Short mmCIF file of C-alpha atoms and ligand atoms in Angstrom, two decimals:
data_model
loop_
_atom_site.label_atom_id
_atom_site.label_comp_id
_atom_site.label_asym_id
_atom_site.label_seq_id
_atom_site.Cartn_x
_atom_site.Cartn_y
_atom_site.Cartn_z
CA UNK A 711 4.00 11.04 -10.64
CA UNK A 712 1.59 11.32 -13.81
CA UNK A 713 -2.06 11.08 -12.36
CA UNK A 714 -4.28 8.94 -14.71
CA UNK A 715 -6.92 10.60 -16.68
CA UNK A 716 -10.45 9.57 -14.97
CA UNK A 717 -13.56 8.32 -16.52
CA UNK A 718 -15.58 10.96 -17.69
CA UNK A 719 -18.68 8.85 -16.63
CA UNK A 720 -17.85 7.22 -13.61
CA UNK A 721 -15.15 9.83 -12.96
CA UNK A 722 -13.75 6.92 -10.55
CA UNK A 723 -11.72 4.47 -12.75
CA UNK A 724 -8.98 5.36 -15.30
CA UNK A 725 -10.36 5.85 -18.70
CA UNK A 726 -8.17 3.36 -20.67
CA UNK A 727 -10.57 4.27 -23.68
CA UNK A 728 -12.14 6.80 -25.82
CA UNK A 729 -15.56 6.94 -27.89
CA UNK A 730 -17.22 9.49 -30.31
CA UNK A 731 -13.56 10.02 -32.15
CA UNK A 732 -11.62 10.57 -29.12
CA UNK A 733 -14.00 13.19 -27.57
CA UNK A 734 -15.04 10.92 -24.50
CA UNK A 735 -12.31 9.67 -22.60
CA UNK A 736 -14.27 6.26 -20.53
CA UNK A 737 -13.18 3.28 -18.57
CA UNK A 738 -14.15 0.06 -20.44
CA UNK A 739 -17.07 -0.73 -18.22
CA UNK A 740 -18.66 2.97 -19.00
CA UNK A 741 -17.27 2.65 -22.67
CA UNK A 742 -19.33 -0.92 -22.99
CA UNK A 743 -22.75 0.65 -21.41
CA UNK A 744 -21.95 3.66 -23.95
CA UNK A 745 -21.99 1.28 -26.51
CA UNK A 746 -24.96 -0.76 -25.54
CA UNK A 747 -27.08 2.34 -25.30
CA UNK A 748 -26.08 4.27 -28.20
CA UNK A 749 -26.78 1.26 -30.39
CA UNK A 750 -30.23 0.90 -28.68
CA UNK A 751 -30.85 4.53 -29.00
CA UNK A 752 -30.09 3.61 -32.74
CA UNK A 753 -32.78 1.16 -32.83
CA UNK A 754 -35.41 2.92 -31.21
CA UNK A 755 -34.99 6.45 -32.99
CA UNK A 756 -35.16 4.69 -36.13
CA UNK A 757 -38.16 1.99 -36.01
CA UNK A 758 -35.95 -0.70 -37.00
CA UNK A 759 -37.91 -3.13 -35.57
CA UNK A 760 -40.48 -3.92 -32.18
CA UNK A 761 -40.38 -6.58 -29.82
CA UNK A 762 -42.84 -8.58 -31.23
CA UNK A 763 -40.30 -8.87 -34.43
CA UNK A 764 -37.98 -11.93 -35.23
CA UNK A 765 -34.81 -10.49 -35.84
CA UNK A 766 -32.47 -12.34 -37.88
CA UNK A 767 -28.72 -10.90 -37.53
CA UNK A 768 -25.48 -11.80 -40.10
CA UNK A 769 -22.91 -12.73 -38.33
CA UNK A 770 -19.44 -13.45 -40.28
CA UNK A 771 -17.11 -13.82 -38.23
CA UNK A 772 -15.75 -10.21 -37.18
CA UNK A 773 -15.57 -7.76 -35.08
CA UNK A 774 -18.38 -5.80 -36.11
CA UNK A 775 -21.20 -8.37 -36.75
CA UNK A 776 -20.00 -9.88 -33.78
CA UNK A 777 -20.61 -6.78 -31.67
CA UNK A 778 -24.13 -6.28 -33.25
CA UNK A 779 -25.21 -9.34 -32.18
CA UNK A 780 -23.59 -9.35 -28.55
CA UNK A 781 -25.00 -5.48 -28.13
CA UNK A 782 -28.50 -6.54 -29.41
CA UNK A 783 -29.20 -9.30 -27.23
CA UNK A 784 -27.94 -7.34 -23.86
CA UNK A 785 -29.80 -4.43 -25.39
CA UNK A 786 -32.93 -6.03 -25.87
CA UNK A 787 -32.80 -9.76 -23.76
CA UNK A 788 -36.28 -10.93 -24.73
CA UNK A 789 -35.90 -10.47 -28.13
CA UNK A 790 -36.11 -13.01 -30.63
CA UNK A 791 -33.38 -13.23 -32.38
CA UNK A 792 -31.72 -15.65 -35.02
CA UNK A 793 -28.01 -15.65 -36.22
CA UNK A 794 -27.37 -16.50 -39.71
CA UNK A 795 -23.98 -17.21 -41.08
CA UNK A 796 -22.26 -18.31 -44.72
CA UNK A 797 -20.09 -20.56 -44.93
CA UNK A 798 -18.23 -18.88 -48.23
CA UNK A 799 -16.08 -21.76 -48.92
CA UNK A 800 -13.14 -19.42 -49.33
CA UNK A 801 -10.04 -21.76 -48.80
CA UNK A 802 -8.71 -21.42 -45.40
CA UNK A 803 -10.84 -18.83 -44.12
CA UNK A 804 -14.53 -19.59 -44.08
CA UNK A 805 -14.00 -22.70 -42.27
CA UNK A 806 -12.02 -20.76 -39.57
CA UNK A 807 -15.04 -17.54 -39.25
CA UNK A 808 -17.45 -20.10 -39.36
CA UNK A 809 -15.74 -22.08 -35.97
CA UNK A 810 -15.79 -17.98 -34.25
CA UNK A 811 -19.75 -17.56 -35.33
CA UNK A 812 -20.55 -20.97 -33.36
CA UNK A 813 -18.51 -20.01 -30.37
CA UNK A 814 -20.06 -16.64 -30.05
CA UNK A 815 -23.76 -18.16 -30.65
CA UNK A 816 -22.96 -20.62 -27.85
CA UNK A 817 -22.05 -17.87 -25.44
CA UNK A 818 -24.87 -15.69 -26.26
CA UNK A 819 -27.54 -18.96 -26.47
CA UNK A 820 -28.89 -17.64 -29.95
CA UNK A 821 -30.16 -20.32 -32.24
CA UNK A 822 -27.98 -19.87 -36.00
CA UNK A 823 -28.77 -21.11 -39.66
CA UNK A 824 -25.41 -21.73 -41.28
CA UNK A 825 -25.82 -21.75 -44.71
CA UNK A 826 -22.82 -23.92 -47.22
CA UNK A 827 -22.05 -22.19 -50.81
CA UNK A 828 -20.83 -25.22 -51.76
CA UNK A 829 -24.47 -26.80 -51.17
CA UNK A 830 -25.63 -24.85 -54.20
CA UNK A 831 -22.66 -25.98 -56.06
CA UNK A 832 -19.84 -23.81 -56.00
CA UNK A 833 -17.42 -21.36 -53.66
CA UNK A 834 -16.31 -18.16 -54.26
CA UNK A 835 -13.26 -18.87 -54.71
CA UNK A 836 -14.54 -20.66 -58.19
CA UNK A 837 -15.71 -16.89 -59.21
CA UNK A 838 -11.42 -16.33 -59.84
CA UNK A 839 -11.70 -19.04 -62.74
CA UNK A 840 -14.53 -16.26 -64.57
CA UNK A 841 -13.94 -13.05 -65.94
CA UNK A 842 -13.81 -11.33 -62.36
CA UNK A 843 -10.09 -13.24 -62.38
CA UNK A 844 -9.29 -11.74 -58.10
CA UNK A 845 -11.63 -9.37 -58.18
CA UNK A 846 -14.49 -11.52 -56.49
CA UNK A 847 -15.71 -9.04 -53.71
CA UNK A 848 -18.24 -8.02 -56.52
CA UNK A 849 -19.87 -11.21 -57.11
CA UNK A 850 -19.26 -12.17 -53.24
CA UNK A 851 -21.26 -9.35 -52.62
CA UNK A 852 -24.29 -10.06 -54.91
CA UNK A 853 -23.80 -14.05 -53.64
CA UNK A 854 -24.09 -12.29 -49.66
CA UNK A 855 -27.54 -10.24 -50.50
CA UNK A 856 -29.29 -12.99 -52.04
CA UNK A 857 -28.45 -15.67 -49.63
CA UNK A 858 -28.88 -13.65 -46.54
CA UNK A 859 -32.38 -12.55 -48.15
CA UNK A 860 -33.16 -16.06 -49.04
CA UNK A 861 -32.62 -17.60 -45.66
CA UNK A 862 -34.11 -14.23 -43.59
CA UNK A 863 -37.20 -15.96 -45.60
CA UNK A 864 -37.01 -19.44 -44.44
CA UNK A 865 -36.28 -18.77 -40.58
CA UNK A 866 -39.76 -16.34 -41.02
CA UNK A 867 -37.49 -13.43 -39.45
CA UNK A 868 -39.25 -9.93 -40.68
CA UNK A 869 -35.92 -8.04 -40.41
CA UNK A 870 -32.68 -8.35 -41.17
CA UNK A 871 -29.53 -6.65 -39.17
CA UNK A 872 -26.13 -6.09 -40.61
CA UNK A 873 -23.26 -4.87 -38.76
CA UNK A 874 -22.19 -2.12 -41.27
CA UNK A 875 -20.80 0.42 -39.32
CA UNK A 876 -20.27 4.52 -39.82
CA UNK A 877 -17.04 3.47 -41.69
CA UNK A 878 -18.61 1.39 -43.88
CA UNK A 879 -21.92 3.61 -44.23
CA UNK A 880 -19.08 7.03 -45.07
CA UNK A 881 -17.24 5.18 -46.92
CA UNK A 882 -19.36 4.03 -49.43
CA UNK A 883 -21.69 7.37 -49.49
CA UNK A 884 -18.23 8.80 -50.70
CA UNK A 885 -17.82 6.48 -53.59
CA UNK A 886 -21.47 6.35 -54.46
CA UNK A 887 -21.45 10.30 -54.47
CA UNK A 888 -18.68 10.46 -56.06
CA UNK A 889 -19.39 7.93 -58.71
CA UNK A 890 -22.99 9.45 -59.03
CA UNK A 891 -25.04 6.46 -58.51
CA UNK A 892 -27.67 7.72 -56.19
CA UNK A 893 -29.81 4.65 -56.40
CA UNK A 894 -27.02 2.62 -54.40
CA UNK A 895 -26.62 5.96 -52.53
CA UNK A 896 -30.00 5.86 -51.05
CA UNK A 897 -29.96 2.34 -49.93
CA UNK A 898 -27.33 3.26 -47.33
CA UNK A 899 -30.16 4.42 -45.03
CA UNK A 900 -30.28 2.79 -41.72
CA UNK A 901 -33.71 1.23 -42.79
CA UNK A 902 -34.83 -0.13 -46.10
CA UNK A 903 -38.72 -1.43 -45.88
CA UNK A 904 -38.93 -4.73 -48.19
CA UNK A 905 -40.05 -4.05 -51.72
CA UNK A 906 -41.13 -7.31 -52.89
CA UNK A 907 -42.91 -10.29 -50.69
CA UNK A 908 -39.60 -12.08 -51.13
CA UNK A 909 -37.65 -9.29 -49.15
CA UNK A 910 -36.90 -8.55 -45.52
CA UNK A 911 -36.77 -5.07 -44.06
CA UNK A 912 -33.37 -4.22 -43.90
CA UNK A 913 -31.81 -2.23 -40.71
CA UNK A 914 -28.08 -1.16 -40.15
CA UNK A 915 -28.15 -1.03 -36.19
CA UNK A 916 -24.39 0.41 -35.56
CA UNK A 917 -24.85 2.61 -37.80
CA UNK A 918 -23.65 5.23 -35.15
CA UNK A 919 -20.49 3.23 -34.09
CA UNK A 920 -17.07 3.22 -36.12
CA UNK A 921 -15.13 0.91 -36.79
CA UNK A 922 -12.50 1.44 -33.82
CA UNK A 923 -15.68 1.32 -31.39
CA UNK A 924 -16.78 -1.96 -32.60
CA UNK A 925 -13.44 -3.08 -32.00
CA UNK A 926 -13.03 -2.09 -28.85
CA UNK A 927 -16.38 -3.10 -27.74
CA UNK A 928 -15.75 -6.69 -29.13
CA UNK A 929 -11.92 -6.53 -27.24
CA UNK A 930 -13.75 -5.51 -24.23
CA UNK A 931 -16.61 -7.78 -24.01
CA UNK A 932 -14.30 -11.10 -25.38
CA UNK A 933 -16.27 -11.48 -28.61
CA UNK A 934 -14.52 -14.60 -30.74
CA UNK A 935 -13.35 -12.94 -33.30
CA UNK A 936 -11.12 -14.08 -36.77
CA UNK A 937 -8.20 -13.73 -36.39
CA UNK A 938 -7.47 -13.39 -40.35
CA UNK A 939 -8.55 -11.27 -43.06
CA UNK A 940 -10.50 -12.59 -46.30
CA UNK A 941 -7.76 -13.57 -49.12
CA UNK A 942 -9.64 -11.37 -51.59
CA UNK A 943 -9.95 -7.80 -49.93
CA UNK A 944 -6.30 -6.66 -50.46
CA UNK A 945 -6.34 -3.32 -52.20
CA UNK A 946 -10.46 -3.08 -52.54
CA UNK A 947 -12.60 -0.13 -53.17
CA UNK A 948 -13.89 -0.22 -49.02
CA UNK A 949 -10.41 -0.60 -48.22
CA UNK A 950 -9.51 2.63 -50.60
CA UNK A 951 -12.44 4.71 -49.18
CA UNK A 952 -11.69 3.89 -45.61
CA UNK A 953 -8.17 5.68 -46.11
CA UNK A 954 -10.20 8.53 -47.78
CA UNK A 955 -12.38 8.76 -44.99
CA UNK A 956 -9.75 8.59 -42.21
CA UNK A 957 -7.68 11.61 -43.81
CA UNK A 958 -10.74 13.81 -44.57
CA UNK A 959 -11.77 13.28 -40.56
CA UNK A 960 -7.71 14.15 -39.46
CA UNK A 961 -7.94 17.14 -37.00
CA UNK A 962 -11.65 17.06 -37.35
CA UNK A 963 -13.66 14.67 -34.81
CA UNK A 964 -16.53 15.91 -35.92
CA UNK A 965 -16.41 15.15 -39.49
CA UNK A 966 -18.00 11.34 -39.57
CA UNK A 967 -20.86 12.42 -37.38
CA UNK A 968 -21.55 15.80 -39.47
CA UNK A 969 -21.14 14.19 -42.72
CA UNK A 970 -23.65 11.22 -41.26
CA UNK A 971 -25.98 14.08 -40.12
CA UNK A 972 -26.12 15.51 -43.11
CA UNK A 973 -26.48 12.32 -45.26
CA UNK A 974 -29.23 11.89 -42.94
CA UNK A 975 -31.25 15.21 -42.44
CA UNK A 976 -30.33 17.06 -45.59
CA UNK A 977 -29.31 14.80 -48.47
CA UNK A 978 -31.89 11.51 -48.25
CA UNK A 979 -35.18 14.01 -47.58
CA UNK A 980 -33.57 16.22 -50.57
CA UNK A 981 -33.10 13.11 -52.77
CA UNK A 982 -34.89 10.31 -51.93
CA UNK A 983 -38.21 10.81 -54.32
CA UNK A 984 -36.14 12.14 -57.03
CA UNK A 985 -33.78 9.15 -57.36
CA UNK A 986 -36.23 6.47 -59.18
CA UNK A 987 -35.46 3.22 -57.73
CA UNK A 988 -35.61 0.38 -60.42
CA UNK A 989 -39.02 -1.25 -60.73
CA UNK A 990 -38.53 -4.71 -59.46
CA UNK A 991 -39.90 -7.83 -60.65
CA UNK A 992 -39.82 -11.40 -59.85
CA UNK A 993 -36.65 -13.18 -61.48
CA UNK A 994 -38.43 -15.80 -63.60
CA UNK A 995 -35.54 -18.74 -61.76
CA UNK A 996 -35.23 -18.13 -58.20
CA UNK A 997 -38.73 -15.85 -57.76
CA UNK A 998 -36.59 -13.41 -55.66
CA UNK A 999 -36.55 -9.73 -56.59
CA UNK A 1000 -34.58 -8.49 -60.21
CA UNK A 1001 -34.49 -5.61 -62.26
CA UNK A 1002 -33.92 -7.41 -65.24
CA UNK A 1003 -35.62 -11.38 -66.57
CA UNK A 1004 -32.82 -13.07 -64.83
CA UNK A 1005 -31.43 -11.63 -61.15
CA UNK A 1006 -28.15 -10.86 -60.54
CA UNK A 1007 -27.71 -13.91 -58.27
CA UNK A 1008 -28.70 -16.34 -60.81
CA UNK A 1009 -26.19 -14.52 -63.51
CA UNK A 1010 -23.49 -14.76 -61.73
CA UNK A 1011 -24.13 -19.12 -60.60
CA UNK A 1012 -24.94 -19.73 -64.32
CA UNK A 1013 -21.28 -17.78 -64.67
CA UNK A 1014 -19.72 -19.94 -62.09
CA UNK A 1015 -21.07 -23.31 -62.97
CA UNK A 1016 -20.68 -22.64 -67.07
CA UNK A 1017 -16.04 -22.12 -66.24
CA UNK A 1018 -16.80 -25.12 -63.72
CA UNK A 1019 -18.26 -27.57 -66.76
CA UNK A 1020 -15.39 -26.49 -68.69
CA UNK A 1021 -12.68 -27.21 -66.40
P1 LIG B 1767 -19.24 -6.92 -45.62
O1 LIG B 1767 -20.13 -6.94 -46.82
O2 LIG B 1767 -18.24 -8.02 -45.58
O3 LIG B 1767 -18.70 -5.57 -45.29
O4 LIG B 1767 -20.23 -7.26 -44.39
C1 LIG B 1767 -21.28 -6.43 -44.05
C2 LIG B 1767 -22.22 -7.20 -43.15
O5 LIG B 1767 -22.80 -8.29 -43.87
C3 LIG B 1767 -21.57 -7.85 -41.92
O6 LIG B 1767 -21.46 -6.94 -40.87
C4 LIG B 1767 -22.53 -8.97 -41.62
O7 LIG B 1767 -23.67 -8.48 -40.93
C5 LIG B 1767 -22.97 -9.40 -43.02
N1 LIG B 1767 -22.12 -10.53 -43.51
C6 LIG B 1767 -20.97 -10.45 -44.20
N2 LIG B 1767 -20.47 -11.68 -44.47
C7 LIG B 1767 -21.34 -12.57 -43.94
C8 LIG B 1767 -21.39 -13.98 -43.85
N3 LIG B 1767 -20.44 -14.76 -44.41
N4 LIG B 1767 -22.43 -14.57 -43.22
C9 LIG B 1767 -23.41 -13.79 -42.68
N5 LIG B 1767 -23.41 -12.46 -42.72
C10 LIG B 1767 -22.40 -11.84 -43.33
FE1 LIG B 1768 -16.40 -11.81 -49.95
FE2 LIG B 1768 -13.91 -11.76 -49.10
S1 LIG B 1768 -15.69 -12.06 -47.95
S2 LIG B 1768 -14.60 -11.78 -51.15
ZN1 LIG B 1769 -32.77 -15.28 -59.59
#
């Protein structure tokens, strides 16, 4: 007879799960207190935000926004916290995350802002009649940031949380490294303080937790979760990195967290002053933070809406 492998933690019940790439073998009710602390630990070490704070959180549907917002409110149960979801109006899928976000709001008895694309007068989907033809995670993207930014405003939340995860965060340091653009490198710090009145401080709360812990955390706990993936991300850059990522950690469970580590002690200090972040301005249509006259938001709708007129 093959004796189960116990719970490292409880060292009572069968550990049906692992965390920290493998290297802590857990029963699902130690592997969901794991979780719950290590993303508080997260919040604390950090100074993403106090008590006092209103906390908006984007939810979109998945796993991992899903988990952030579940692990934040048992983390922290008298904080106030508001869920914000976009309705993208990509055909037959944002109708369907936007049906998991209200369940899961409902269960956790957070109040949400759902906010329509098609309210400002077109979808997403409309950016594959412009020159970004599939390729519309780019604008989607830009559309995301501004929105989320715009309604973190008009709830009167101080901070925003994403659920981008050590995945995501490795991922994209790779291609931003790699591609040499160290201002988009920097801004995958866990915290980004607001640089403009118009701006909420932005905080990455799992930043600790991969991917496969967010899903098991969201299997374990029931999260509603889609059930499909968006139309558009076949064959994107994330989806390229990820791979990356997962063969450059093979045989090493070590690698994420000593790559994070570094990112974090090492390469941001080294960095950080060096790499000179744009000076931003107000854009002269929506009064949100630009670069340039015009913000990239309000480029890409005057995009949108010029193929839309012509169609
Ligand atoms: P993504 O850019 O799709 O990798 O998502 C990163 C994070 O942005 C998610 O974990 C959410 O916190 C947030 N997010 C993405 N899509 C939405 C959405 N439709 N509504 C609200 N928040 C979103
Ligand atoms: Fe933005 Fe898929 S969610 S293109
Ligand atoms: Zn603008």
């Amino acid at each position: 007879m093959i004796l189960p492998i116990l719970c490292v933690k409880c060292k009572n019940q069968p550990a049906e799960t692992s965390a920290v790439e493998g290297r802590l073998k857990l029963c699902p009710k130690c592997f969901i207190e794991y979780f719950e602390r290590r993303v508080k630990e997260s919040v604390q070490k950090f100074h993403m935000f106090t008590h006092e704070e209103r906390v908006a959180v984007a939810v979109s549907g998945g796993k991992d926004s899903g988990a952030l917002l579940r692990s934040l409110k048992r983390a922290f149960p008298n904080l106030d916290i508001v869920a914000l979801h976009i309705n993208l109006g990509i055909n037959g899928y944002s109708e369907h995350c936007e049906s998991k976000v209200r369940e899961l709001v409902k269960e956790e008895c957070v109040e949400l802002n759902v906010f329509k694309l098609s309210e400002e007068g077109f979808t997403i989907d409309d950016f594959r009649k412009t020159l970004y033809k599939n390729e519309v995670c780019s604008p989607c993207g830009i559309v995301k940031r501004h929105i989320l930014d715009r309604m973190a405003l008009e709830v009167g939340a101080k901070v925003l949380a994403t659920g981008h995860n050590l995945d995501d965060i490795l991922s994209t340091l790779l291609h931003t490294f790699f591609s040499g653009d160290f201002v988009q490198l920097v801004r995958l710090k866990p915290v980004l303080m607001p640089q403009h009145p118009y701006q909420t401080k932005k905080v990455k709360p799992l930043i600790k937790m991969s991917e496969f812990e967010d899903y098991q955390y969201a299997l374990y706990t029931e999260i509603p979760i889609r059930e499909l993936n968006c139309p558009h991300s076949i064959g994107t850059k994330s989806r390229e990195g990820k791979k990356i990522l997962e063969s450059l950690s093979k045989g090493n469970p070590n690698f994420k967290y000593q790559t994070l580590s570094l990112f974090l002690k090492k390469l941001i200090p080294m960095i950080e002053d060096k790499v000179k972040q744009p000076n931003l301005m107000s854009c002269i249509r929506c009064g949100f933070p630009s670069s340039t006259e015009v913000c990239a938001y309000c480029k890409r709708v005057e995009m949108v809406k010029r193929v839309g007129k012509r169609a």
